[in-house]
Structures are given as structure tokens and as C-alpha cells.
Amino acid sequence: MGLLTIGAFAKASRLSPKALRLYDELGLLTPARVDPVTGYRRYAPEQLEQARLVAWLRRLGMPLARIQRVCALGPGPAGQEVRAFWAQVEADTAARRDLATFLIDHLSRKDPAMSANAAPLAIRYAALSDTGLVRESNQDTAYAGPRLLAVADGCGSRGGPAGAAAIGALKHLETGSLPAGNLLNVLEDVVDRAQQAVHSVAGSGSSAEGTGTTLTAMLWTGSQLALVHIGDSRVYLLREGELFQITHDHTLVQSMVDEGRLSPEEAASHPQRSLLARALGQGADATPDMRLHDARREDRYLLCSDGLSTVVPDQDIRHVLAGMGAPEQAVRELVALANASGGPDNVSCVVADVVEEQRSERTGSGLRACVPS
């Protein structure tokens, strides 16, 4: 078979002549021959396979620059690149789905304002942070109050102050009303405040580049918990005896698991499992996951740093949460479990129970929040 005209090649490849001319200009799909006088393009039949691949990748929504990389790779690496791209698409879609769910939930609420005094439910809580058995200092911060539950895990030379500053930027949420129609803006604002607080602590120079923190916080609105999550600290929910992890780790290793490049078992022992893909800090991606959770009586929430989740199996966490009566007993036992497993890292835990509001609790509920000194 001889060379194909651009029209015949477009029909066979399911690409328009306009697209073929663009791909030629970009060096993505160069014609086999271009007439030096008329500029008319002709293509070899063996170019159809690459043209069809380009068409399929465009239907996936892959950017042209990334398609160029795929086409330059062999079959195995090209497949891995497509898998990685689609994993990112699914992650982005999930983030948009969560945001849509958030908006539907909070815009559908009929209450013009959310007030702690008007809610039939309340939370009882405890927080504990411990240095562990290996680290010389504690860069974690744990906080629990009537409205705000938070854990931050700092990194770098000023990681401890950075985590404390991030949570400190949220503490104004403990007072004042929370209008239902403004909740999303409130959460975005607190992330901005936390980011600015971390930048102020980090300062400038070489130390600023390595200073950052995770931030995982839940805001009690009276009947729901609004989640803000950046990094690899976690939130677990114990409901009717079952344990659910309701956050997704923002780590490079977790992204490799999402892309199918690592198994969860391989990720657990990977030497780079602590490298963050998102964090509060200089030059870091601080895009938060945000979500609303309808609270049920007898729900128990756990917020923890990775000093717990990387050394204590989920089944042991569930056993403690299900077996310990009061939140302060649960946080002490969880920290003890982490240290019994070697205590290789700082460990912080916040446990909060959703309970029926008692009249006496309308002026204050819960236990004293604990933060490292």
C-alpha cells in the first residue's frame, strides 16, 4: 500500500485533518512525506497505529505534552504512564465528587445557622501527644476542644512550632456562630490562615524549605463534623463496631499504590513511605480534602499522626476504640500501644465521642485539650 492522503489517513485514524496538522506542528505525528511545493501531507500506513493511540489518549483527556511522552516510550513503560495518568484523573474526580457532596450537603441544610446551643448532640473528647521512644523532641501537636479537633505532624528544623502554629490558626473557630451558608468559605479561610502561620514560623532561608506540617482537623457544627485534611495524619470512624479510615494519605507512596505501582503490603515497608505529596509549607501543595460527616450518637472518631498508624495495625486500633469507655482512656492506651511497638516516631491521638447533649453540656462539654509544651 502506498502513502495515504491526509483525508484518507484522517478517516482511517479517526483524527480530523485539522488535528493531524496540529500534531505535525507539535512533532507528535510527522507525515511520511510533505510536498515541497504544495505542502500537502501524506502518511505511511504503518503510522496508523500511533495515530490511533493518539486518538485514544485524547479521548481519555490526556494533554498533548503527556501524549508525546507516552508515544516515545516502549509498550511496558507506556502502559505504566497511562495507568499513572488515569489514577490522577480518578483522584481528581474523587476530589471533585467530595466537593460536590460537600456542597450538596451544606447547601441543602435548612437551618439558617449552626449553633452549639441548638444541637441535640454533643462531643466528649480527649487529646494526647507523646515524643515516643526514639525522637529527641516532639514535633506533633494534638488539640481537642468543644468544636475543634486537630492533629498536626511537623517536619524540618521548625516542624514542631509549624504544627502548633497551624492548629493555633484554627482555634478562633471555638467561638462565635457558624452560618451554614458560609461553612465552605470558613474552611478555605482556615487553611489559608494555617498556611500563613506556617510560613511565618518557618521564616526565610534554607530552614524554611524543609519546614512544614500536616494538618488534619474536624470542626463540630452541632450535628455534623466538617473535615479538613492535608498530609498523612488520619481520621478513623468507629461506627457500630466497624472501623473506617475516612481520610486518604497524601504521600508519594500512597500515590504509587493508587496507580497500581505498589501493593499496600509493599507500601507498608517502603523506605520513602513518609514522603508527603501535600503539606503546609514553603512550595508544598496545600490543597485540602474537605468533607462533611453526619454525626450519629455513639460514633467515635480518632484523629492520629502517622506515629500511630504506621506501627499499630488497624485491628488493634479498632480493639482499643471499641473497648475503652472514656476518650481519655482510649488516647492513653493508643499511645501506649505505639510505644510498645518501639515508639519510633512522635505519636498524637484525639478521640471524640458523639453523645446525646445534656443540659449541663450546653455551657461546655468534653475534657481538657492536650498539646505538647
mmCIF file of C-alpha atoms in Angstrom:
data_model
loop_
_atom_site.group_PDB
_atom_site.id
_atom_site.type_symbol
_atom_site.label_atom_id
_atom_site.label_comp_id
_atom_site.label_asym_id
_atom_site.label_seq_id
_atom_site.Cartn_x
_atom_site.Cartn_y
_atom_site.Cartn_z
ATOM 1 C CA MET A 1 0.000 0.000 0.000
ATOM 2 C CA GLY A 2 1.310 3.453 -0.906
ATOM 3 C CA LEU A 3 1.205 6.649 1.073
ATOM 4 C CA LEU A 4 -2.190 7.855 2.261
ATOM 5 C CA THR A 5 -3.588 11.303 1.650
ATOM 6 C CA ILE A 6 -4.349 13.362 4.743
ATOM 7 C CA GLY A 7 -8.069 12.803 4.137
ATOM 8 C CA ALA A 8 -7.735 9.022 3.883
ATOM 9 C CA PHE A 9 -5.387 8.919 6.863
ATOM 10 C CA ALA A 10 -7.761 11.076 8.923
ATOM 11 C CA LYS A 11 -10.648 8.726 8.164
ATOM 12 C CA ALA A 12 -8.622 5.614 8.995
ATOM 13 C CA SER A 13 -7.182 7.036 12.223
ATOM 14 C CA ARG A 14 -10.376 8.825 13.352
ATOM 15 C CA LEU A 15 -8.478 12.082 13.638
ATOM 16 C CA SER A 16 -9.557 15.189 11.790
ATOM 17 C CA PRO A 17 -7.268 16.775 9.182
ATOM 18 C CA LYS A 18 -7.121 19.836 11.452
ATOM 19 C CA ALA A 19 -5.879 17.682 14.348
ATOM 20 C CA LEU A 20 -3.309 15.990 12.097
ATOM 21 C CA ARG A 21 -1.923 19.361 11.023
ATOM 22 C CA LEU A 22 -1.654 20.417 14.693
ATOM 23 C CA TYR A 23 0.104 17.185 15.673
ATOM 24 C CA ASP A 24 2.544 17.687 12.801
ATOM 25 C CA GLU A 25 3.365 21.189 14.061
ATOM 26 C CA LEU A 26 3.948 19.796 17.552
ATOM 27 C CA GLY A 27 6.162 16.989 16.276
ATOM 28 C CA LEU A 28 3.735 14.425 17.650
ATOM 29 C CA LEU A 29 2.741 12.821 14.346
ATOM 30 C CA THR A 30 5.013 13.857 11.483
ATOM 31 C CA PRO A 31 3.852 12.942 7.951
ATOM 32 C CA ALA A 32 5.934 10.470 5.973
ATOM 33 C CA ARG A 33 6.161 12.997 3.149
ATOM 34 C CA VAL A 34 5.307 16.659 2.670
ATOM 35 C CA ASP A 35 5.121 18.015 -0.871
ATOM 36 C CA PRO A 36 7.743 20.811 -1.038
ATOM 37 C CA VAL A 37 5.594 22.877 -3.413
ATOM 38 C CA THR A 38 2.009 22.406 -2.201
ATOM 39 C CA GLY A 39 2.769 21.444 1.403
ATOM 40 C CA TYR A 40 0.349 18.553 1.040
ATOM 41 C CA ARG A 41 0.880 15.874 3.685
ATOM 42 C CA ARG A 42 0.961 12.139 3.064
ATOM 43 C CA TYR A 43 1.188 9.408 5.689
ATOM 44 C CA ALA A 44 2.527 5.855 5.709
ATOM 45 C CA PRO A 45 0.097 3.052 6.610
ATOM 46 C CA GLU A 46 2.382 1.963 9.466
ATOM 47 C CA GLN A 47 1.754 5.339 11.120
ATOM 48 C CA LEU A 48 -1.867 4.395 11.720
ATOM 49 C CA GLU A 49 -1.103 2.536 14.952
ATOM 50 C CA GLN A 50 0.489 5.593 16.552
ATOM 51 C CA ALA A 51 -2.259 7.870 15.191
ATOM 52 C CA ARG A 52 -4.956 5.660 16.693
ATOM 53 C CA LEU A 53 -3.081 5.618 20.001
ATOM 54 C CA VAL A 54 -3.007 9.429 19.956
ATOM 55 C CA ALA A 55 -6.743 9.462 19.229
ATOM 56 C CA TRP A 56 -7.476 7.113 22.121
ATOM 57 C CA LEU A 57 -5.316 9.089 24.520
ATOM 58 C CA ARG A 58 -7.025 12.311 23.513
ATOM 59 C CA ARG A 59 -10.379 10.664 24.228
ATOM 60 C CA LEU A 60 -9.043 9.985 27.733
ATOM 61 C CA GLY A 61 -8.392 13.701 28.062
ATOM 62 C CA MET A 62 -4.604 13.337 28.228
ATOM 63 C CA PRO A 63 -2.715 16.587 27.494
ATOM 64 C CA LEU A 64 -0.683 16.634 24.284
ATOM 65 C CA ALA A 65 2.635 17.060 26.113
ATOM 66 C CA ARG A 66 1.980 13.879 28.073
ATOM 67 C CA ILE A 67 0.858 12.039 24.917
ATOM 68 C CA GLN A 68 4.251 12.863 23.416
ATOM 69 C CA ARG A 69 5.932 11.164 26.369
ATOM 70 C CA VAL A 70 3.706 8.093 26.054
ATOM 71 C CA CYS A 71 4.391 7.750 22.331
ATOM 72 C CA ALA A 72 8.138 7.925 22.928
ATOM 73 C CA LEU A 73 8.051 5.005 25.402
ATOM 74 C CA GLY A 74 8.056 1.274 24.874
ATOM 75 C CA PRO A 75 4.852 -0.731 25.446
ATOM 76 C CA GLY A 76 5.523 -1.537 29.130
ATOM 77 C CA PRO A 77 6.531 1.967 30.301
ATOM 78 C CA ALA A 78 3.817 3.486 28.102
ATOM 79 C CA GLY A 79 1.209 1.360 29.864
ATOM 80 C CA GLN A 80 2.540 2.479 33.252
ATOM 81 C CA GLU A 81 2.337 6.101 32.161
ATOM 82 C CA VAL A 82 -1.289 5.706 31.102
ATOM 83 C CA ARG A 83 -2.056 3.946 34.394
ATOM 84 C CA ALA A 84 -0.458 6.802 36.340
ATOM 85 C CA PHE A 85 -2.403 9.385 34.329
ATOM 86 C CA TRP A 86 -5.712 7.643 34.901
ATOM 87 C CA ALA A 87 -5.025 7.250 38.612
ATOM 88 C CA GLN A 88 -4.560 11.022 38.770
ATOM 89 C CA VAL A 89 -7.791 11.559 36.837
ATOM 90 C CA GLU A 90 -9.646 9.304 39.284
ATOM 91 C CA ALA A 91 -8.091 11.125 42.245
ATOM 92 C CA ASP A 92 -9.090 14.498 40.798
ATOM 93 C CA THR A 93 -12.578 13.183 40.065
ATOM 94 C CA ALA A 94 -12.871 11.851 43.607
ATOM 95 C CA ALA A 95 -11.812 15.238 44.979
ATOM 96 C CA ARG A 96 -14.437 16.992 42.846
ATOM 97 C CA ARG A 97 -17.010 14.387 43.868
ATOM 98 C CA ASP A 98 -16.213 15.038 47.524
ATOM 99 C CA LEU A 99 -16.534 18.779 46.960
ATOM 100 C CA ALA A 100 -19.848 18.302 45.155
ATOM 101 C CA THR A 101 -21.110 16.117 48.005
ATOM 102 C CA PHE A 102 -19.931 18.735 50.482
ATOM 103 C CA LEU A 103 -21.753 21.499 48.622
ATOM 104 C CA ILE A 104 -24.952 19.451 48.268
ATOM 105 C CA ASP A 105 -24.919 18.570 51.951
ATOM 106 C CA HIS A 106 -24.309 22.008 53.317
ATOM 107 C CA LEU A 107 -26.472 23.900 50.808
ATOM 108 C CA SER A 108 -29.362 21.501 51.439
ATOM 109 C CA ARG A 109 -29.433 22.270 55.125
ATOM 110 C CA LYS A 110 -32.498 24.274 56.126
ATOM 111 C CA ASP A 111 -31.081 25.702 59.336
ATOM 112 C CA PRO A 112 -30.019 29.339 58.734
ATOM 113 C CA ALA A 113 -27.293 28.968 61.363
ATOM 114 C CA MET A 114 -25.494 26.239 63.218
ATOM 115 C CA SER A 115 -25.244 26.863 66.930
ATOM 116 C CA ALA A 116 -23.852 24.580 69.625
ATOM 117 C CA ASN A 117 -26.755 25.621 71.870
ATOM 118 C CA ALA A 118 -29.400 24.327 69.433
ATOM 119 C CA ALA A 119 -27.905 20.909 68.645
ATOM 120 C CA PRO A 120 -29.289 17.677 70.136
ATOM 121 C CA LEU A 121 -25.819 16.081 70.052
ATOM 122 C CA ALA A 122 -22.510 16.953 71.672
ATOM 123 C CA ILE A 123 -18.954 15.619 71.688
ATOM 124 C CA ARG A 124 -16.763 14.407 74.523
ATOM 125 C CA TYR A 125 -13.097 14.361 73.725
ATOM 126 C CA ALA A 126 -9.514 13.896 74.838
ATOM 127 C CA ALA A 127 -6.146 14.572 73.215
ATOM 128 C CA LEU A 128 -2.660 13.282 73.961
ATOM 129 C CA SER A 129 0.717 13.791 72.295
ATOM 130 C CA ASP A 130 3.894 11.886 73.137
ATOM 131 C CA THR A 131 7.506 12.103 71.978
ATOM 132 C CA GLY A 132 7.856 8.341 71.594
ATOM 133 C CA LEU A 133 10.935 6.308 72.462
ATOM 134 C CA VAL A 134 13.365 7.336 69.702
ATOM 135 C CA ARG A 135 12.930 11.007 68.804
ATOM 136 C CA GLU A 136 14.594 13.658 70.939
ATOM 137 C CA SER A 137 11.779 16.184 70.604
ATOM 138 C CA ASN A 138 8.068 16.194 69.820
ATOM 139 C CA GLN A 139 7.067 17.826 66.541
ATOM 140 C CA ASP A 140 3.432 16.701 66.833
ATOM 141 C CA THR A 141 0.569 18.798 68.151
ATOM 142 C CA ALA A 142 -2.802 17.435 69.270
ATOM 143 C CA TYR A 143 -5.759 19.603 70.231
ATOM 144 C CA ALA A 144 -9.346 18.904 71.276
ATOM 145 C CA GLY A 145 -11.998 21.440 72.236
ATOM 146 C CA PRO A 146 -15.786 21.831 72.179
ATOM 147 C CA ARG A 147 -15.761 22.500 68.429
ATOM 148 C CA LEU A 148 -12.283 21.815 67.098
ATOM 149 C CA LEU A 149 -10.376 18.520 66.940
ATOM 150 C CA ALA A 150 -6.965 18.622 65.279
ATOM 151 C CA VAL A 151 -3.645 16.841 64.815
ATOM 152 C CA ALA A 152 -0.544 18.268 63.116
ATOM 153 C CA ASP A 153 2.737 16.457 62.430
ATOM 154 C CA GLY A 154 5.568 18.883 61.766
ATOM 155 C CA CYS A 155 8.740 18.293 59.799
ATOM 156 C CA GLY A 156 12.014 20.128 59.369
ATOM 157 C CA SER A 157 14.021 22.183 61.828
ATOM 158 C CA ARG A 158 10.948 24.194 62.909
ATOM 159 C CA GLY A 159 8.382 21.445 62.413
ATOM 160 C CA GLY A 160 7.070 21.485 65.973
ATOM 161 C CA PRO A 161 6.318 25.226 66.030
ATOM 162 C CA ALA A 162 4.911 24.956 62.492
ATOM 163 C CA GLY A 163 2.368 22.316 63.531
ATOM 164 C CA ALA A 164 1.415 24.249 66.651
ATOM 165 C CA ALA A 165 1.011 27.433 64.601
ATOM 166 C CA ALA A 166 -1.203 25.675 62.046
ATOM 167 C CA ILE A 167 -3.580 24.463 64.747
ATOM 168 C CA GLY A 168 -3.373 27.798 66.547
ATOM 169 C CA ALA A 169 -4.679 29.470 63.387
ATOM 170 C CA LEU A 170 -7.851 27.373 63.695
ATOM 171 C CA LYS A 171 -8.645 27.979 67.360
ATOM 172 C CA HIS A 172 -10.780 31.050 66.686
ATOM 173 C CA LEU A 173 -13.380 28.578 65.399
ATOM 174 C CA GLU A 174 -14.096 27.601 69.012
ATOM 175 C CA THR A 175 -16.103 30.798 69.495
ATOM 176 C CA GLY A 176 -18.803 32.574 67.508
ATOM 177 C CA SER A 177 -21.585 31.303 65.261
ATOM 178 C CA LEU A 178 -21.037 29.287 62.104
ATOM 179 C CA PRO A 179 -23.505 30.251 59.356
ATOM 180 C CA ALA A 180 -24.465 27.199 57.310
ATOM 181 C CA GLY A 181 -24.216 29.082 54.029
ATOM 182 C CA ASN A 182 -20.670 30.176 54.816
ATOM 183 C CA LEU A 183 -19.136 26.916 56.050
ATOM 184 C CA LEU A 184 -17.162 26.150 52.893
ATOM 185 C CA ASN A 185 -15.666 29.640 52.888
ATOM 186 C CA VAL A 186 -14.819 29.262 56.594
ATOM 187 C CA LEU A 187 -12.892 26.054 55.930
ATOM 188 C CA GLU A 188 -10.999 27.529 52.981
ATOM 189 C CA ASP A 189 -10.161 30.553 55.094
ATOM 190 C CA VAL A 190 -8.741 28.458 57.941
ATOM 191 C CA VAL A 191 -6.460 26.582 55.519
ATOM 192 C CA ASP A 192 -5.154 29.923 54.237
ATOM 193 C CA ARG A 193 -4.618 31.106 57.814
ATOM 194 C CA ALA A 194 -2.802 27.910 58.717
ATOM 195 C CA GLN A 195 -0.568 28.170 55.650
ATOM 196 C CA GLN A 196 0.326 31.773 56.501
ATOM 197 C CA ALA A 197 1.041 30.801 60.110
ATOM 198 C CA VAL A 198 3.412 28.049 58.982
ATOM 199 C CA HIS A 199 5.219 30.445 56.634
ATOM 200 C CA SER A 200 5.634 32.946 59.467
ATOM 201 C CA VAL A 201 7.164 30.296 61.723
ATOM 202 C CA ALA A 202 9.441 28.914 59.009
ATOM 203 C CA GLY A 203 10.854 32.324 58.177
ATOM 204 C CA SER A 204 13.268 32.549 55.259
ATOM 205 C CA GLY A 205 16.499 30.886 54.261
ATOM 206 C CA SER A 206 17.442 27.242 53.941
ATOM 207 C CA SER A 207 15.484 26.143 57.014
ATOM 208 C CA ALA A 208 12.218 27.425 55.513
ATOM 209 C CA GLU A 209 12.404 24.993 52.591
ATOM 210 C CA GLY A 210 12.302 21.926 54.843
ATOM 211 C CA THR A 211 9.804 23.212 57.397
ATOM 212 C CA GLY A 212 6.198 22.147 57.097
ATOM 213 C CA THR A 213 3.394 20.225 58.717
ATOM 214 C CA THR A 214 0.430 18.019 58.075
ATOM 215 C CA LEU A 215 -2.961 19.239 59.254
ATOM 216 C CA THR A 216 -5.991 17.070 59.907
ATOM 217 C CA ALA A 217 -8.860 18.812 61.667
ATOM 218 C CA MET A 218 -12.575 18.330 62.265
ATOM 219 C CA LEU A 219 -14.972 21.132 63.098
ATOM 220 C CA TRP A 220 -18.059 20.217 65.133
ATOM 221 C CA THR A 221 -21.087 22.137 63.828
ATOM 222 C CA GLY A 222 -23.664 20.704 66.206
ATOM 223 C CA SER A 223 -24.881 17.800 64.073
ATOM 224 C CA GLN A 224 -22.027 17.289 61.605
ATOM 225 C CA LEU A 225 -18.249 17.167 61.561
ATOM 226 C CA ALA A 226 -16.535 19.125 58.797
ATOM 227 C CA LEU A 227 -13.173 17.630 57.835
ATOM 228 C CA VAL A 228 -10.076 19.451 56.558
ATOM 229 C CA HIS A 229 -7.193 17.130 55.693
ATOM 230 C CA ILE A 230 -3.691 17.739 54.312
ATOM 231 C CA GLY A 231 -0.904 15.155 54.637
ATOM 232 C CA ASP A 232 -0.689 11.693 56.174
ATOM 233 C CA SER A 233 -2.255 12.099 59.587
ATOM 234 C CA ARG A 234 -5.512 10.151 59.634
ATOM 235 C CA VAL A 235 -9.116 10.131 60.792
ATOM 236 C CA TYR A 236 -10.820 6.861 61.696
ATOM 237 C CA LEU A 237 -14.510 6.395 62.482
ATOM 238 C CA LEU A 238 -15.752 3.606 64.738
ATOM 239 C CA ARG A 239 -19.441 3.074 63.973
ATOM 240 C CA GLU A 240 -21.464 0.102 65.221
ATOM 241 C CA GLY A 241 -18.273 -1.808 65.956
ATOM 242 C CA GLU A 242 -16.723 -1.318 62.496
ATOM 243 C CA LEU A 243 -13.629 0.807 61.885
ATOM 244 C CA PHE A 244 -13.432 3.028 58.800
ATOM 245 C CA GLN A 245 -10.482 5.154 57.643
ATOM 246 C CA ILE A 246 -12.151 8.285 56.284
ATOM 247 C CA THR A 247 -9.050 10.147 55.105
ATOM 248 C CA HIS A 248 -6.677 9.379 52.251
ATOM 249 C CA ASP A 249 -2.917 9.647 52.835
ATOM 250 C CA HIS A 250 -1.261 12.373 50.773
ATOM 251 C CA THR A 251 2.084 10.603 50.325
ATOM 252 C CA LEU A 252 4.146 9.709 47.278
ATOM 253 C CA VAL A 253 3.994 6.029 48.225
ATOM 254 C CA GLN A 254 0.188 6.130 48.527
ATOM 255 C CA SER A 255 0.017 7.696 45.065
ATOM 256 C CA MET A 256 2.080 4.742 43.789
ATOM 257 C CA VAL A 257 -0.416 2.372 45.395
ATOM 258 C CA ASP A 258 -3.274 4.300 43.761
ATOM 259 C CA GLU A 259 -1.523 3.955 40.400
ATOM 260 C CA GLY A 260 -1.036 0.221 40.864
ATOM 261 C CA ARG A 261 2.752 0.502 41.010
ATOM 262 C CA LEU A 262 2.934 -0.762 44.600
ATOM 263 C CA SER A 263 0.824 -3.117 46.657
ATOM 264 C CA PRO A 264 -0.389 -1.996 50.104
ATOM 265 C CA GLU A 265 1.935 -4.600 51.623
ATOM 266 C CA GLU A 266 4.934 -3.184 49.734
ATOM 267 C CA ALA A 267 3.939 0.353 50.695
ATOM 268 C CA ALA A 268 3.954 -0.504 54.409
ATOM 269 C CA SER A 269 7.713 -1.182 54.334
ATOM 270 C CA HIS A 270 8.731 1.232 51.574
ATOM 271 C CA PRO A 271 11.716 3.392 52.634
ATOM 272 C CA GLN A 272 10.029 6.557 51.291
ATOM 273 C CA ARG A 273 6.594 5.949 52.806
ATOM 274 C CA SER A 274 6.804 9.179 54.825
ATOM 275 C CA LEU A 275 7.471 11.488 51.860
ATOM 276 C CA LEU A 276 4.493 13.831 51.602
ATOM 277 C CA ALA A 277 2.718 14.782 48.387
ATOM 278 C CA ARG A 278 0.740 17.515 50.186
ATOM 279 C CA ALA A 279 1.604 19.577 53.260
ATOM 280 C CA LEU A 280 1.535 23.084 54.670
ATOM 281 C CA GLY A 281 4.913 24.640 53.947
ATOM 282 C CA GLN A 282 7.108 26.519 51.516
ATOM 283 C CA GLY A 283 6.423 25.405 47.953
ATOM 284 C CA ALA A 284 4.222 22.484 49.031
ATOM 285 C CA ASP A 285 0.847 21.546 47.591
ATOM 286 C CA ALA A 286 -1.552 22.597 50.354
ATOM 287 C CA THR A 287 -4.774 21.598 48.576
ATOM 288 C CA PRO A 288 -7.031 20.203 51.308
ATOM 289 C CA ASP A 289 -9.522 17.377 51.204
ATOM 290 C CA MET A 290 -12.779 18.728 52.662
ATOM 291 C CA ARG A 291 -15.796 16.664 53.631
ATOM 292 C CA LEU A 292 -18.904 16.711 55.812
ATOM 293 C CA HIS A 293 -19.826 13.773 58.035
ATOM 294 C CA ASP A 294 -23.269 13.408 59.547
ATOM 295 C CA ALA A 295 -22.803 12.543 63.197
ATOM 296 C CA ARG A 296 -24.643 9.693 64.868
ATOM 297 C CA ARG A 297 -24.989 9.055 68.551
ATOM 298 C CA GLU A 298 -22.292 6.608 69.751
ATOM 299 C CA ASP A 299 -19.941 7.386 66.849
ATOM 300 C CA ARG A 300 -16.312 7.524 67.937
ATOM 301 C CA TYR A 301 -13.734 9.478 65.915
ATOM 302 C CA LEU A 302 -9.959 9.096 66.118
ATOM 303 C CA LEU A 303 -7.529 11.652 64.694
ATOM 304 C CA CYS A 304 -3.913 10.490 64.817
ATOM 305 C CA SER A 305 -0.456 11.199 63.433
ATOM 306 C CA ASP A 306 1.408 8.540 61.462
ATOM 307 C CA GLY A 307 3.335 7.698 64.620
ATOM 308 C CA LEU A 308 0.326 5.562 65.500
ATOM 309 C CA SER A 309 -0.950 4.325 62.127
ATOM 310 C CA THR A 310 2.431 3.117 60.819
ATOM 311 C CA VAL A 311 3.190 0.870 63.804
ATOM 312 C CA VAL A 312 -0.193 -0.201 65.198
ATOM 313 C CA PRO A 313 -2.395 -2.383 62.948
ATOM 314 C CA ASP A 314 -5.943 -1.258 62.247
ATOM 315 C CA GLN A 315 -7.406 -4.242 64.073
ATOM 316 C CA ASP A 316 -5.563 -3.218 67.256
ATOM 317 C CA ILE A 317 -6.762 0.357 66.872
ATOM 318 C CA ARG A 318 -10.321 -0.911 66.488
ATOM 319 C CA HIS A 319 -9.941 -3.098 69.576
ATOM 320 C CA VAL A 320 -8.888 -0.124 71.710
ATOM 321 C CA LEU A 321 -11.546 2.224 70.370
ATOM 322 C CA ALA A 322 -14.270 -0.372 70.887
ATOM 323 C CA GLY A 323 -13.068 -1.477 74.304
ATOM 324 C CA MET A 324 -12.120 1.713 76.131
ATOM 325 C CA GLY A 325 -15.009 3.550 77.736
ATOM 326 C CA ALA A 326 -13.819 7.138 78.052
ATOM 327 C CA PRO A 327 -11.893 9.119 75.404
ATOM 328 C CA GLU A 328 -9.017 9.833 77.825
ATOM 329 C CA GLN A 329 -8.564 6.097 78.435
ATOM 330 C CA ALA A 330 -8.534 5.440 74.680
ATOM 331 C CA VAL A 331 -5.868 8.036 73.859
ATOM 332 C CA ARG A 332 -3.613 6.780 76.663
ATOM 333 C CA GLU A 333 -3.949 3.181 75.506
ATOM 334 C CA LEU A 334 -3.288 4.072 71.848
ATOM 335 C CA VAL A 335 -0.134 6.000 72.724
ATOM 336 C CA ALA A 336 0.972 3.099 74.923
ATOM 337 C CA LEU A 337 0.455 0.696 72.010
ATOM 338 C CA ALA A 338 2.594 2.839 69.713
ATOM 339 C CA ASN A 339 5.388 2.935 72.284
ATOM 340 C CA ALA A 340 5.079 -0.800 72.922
ATOM 341 C CA SER A 341 5.709 -1.239 69.182
ATOM 342 C CA GLY A 342 9.031 0.592 69.501
ATOM 343 C CA GLY A 343 7.794 4.183 69.578
ATOM 344 C CA PRO A 344 9.910 5.137 66.541
ATOM 345 C CA ASP A 345 8.100 8.435 65.992
ATOM 346 C CA ASN A 346 6.145 11.076 67.848
ATOM 347 C CA VAL A 347 2.569 9.944 68.334
ATOM 348 C CA SER A 348 -0.573 12.039 68.770
ATOM 349 C CA CYS A 349 -4.180 10.994 69.205
ATOM 350 C CA VAL A 350 -7.513 12.750 69.577
ATOM 351 C CA VAL A 351 -10.593 10.684 70.408
ATOM 352 C CA ALA A 352 -14.068 12.213 70.298
ATOM 353 C CA ASP A 353 -17.394 10.565 71.119
ATOM 354 C CA VAL A 354 -20.716 11.776 69.752
ATOM 355 C CA VAL A 355 -23.226 11.715 72.619
ATOM 356 C CA GLU A 356 -26.686 12.984 73.409
ATOM 357 C CA GLU A 357 -26.426 16.535 74.575
ATOM 358 C CA GLN A 358 -27.206 17.030 78.235
ATOM 359 C CA ARG A 359 -28.463 20.335 79.506
ATOM 360 C CA SER A 360 -25.322 20.726 81.587
ATOM 361 C CA GLU A 361 -23.199 20.300 78.458
ATOM 362 C CA ARG A 362 -24.655 23.348 76.759
ATOM 363 C CA THR A 363 -22.166 25.509 78.578
ATOM 364 C CA GLY A 364 -19.221 23.234 77.890
ATOM 365 C CA SER A 365 -18.534 19.581 77.155
ATOM 366 C CA GLY A 366 -15.532 17.356 76.935
ATOM 367 C CA LEU A 367 -12.153 17.049 78.518
ATOM 368 C CA ARG A 368 -9.256 19.436 78.572
ATOM 369 C CA ALA A 369 -7.313 19.590 75.326
ATOM 370 C CA CYS A 370 -3.680 18.442 75.452
ATOM 371 C CA VAL A 371 -0.863 19.924 73.425
ATOM 372 C CA PRO A 372 2.893 19.387 73.736
ATOM 373 C CA SER A 373 4.792 22.048 75.571
#
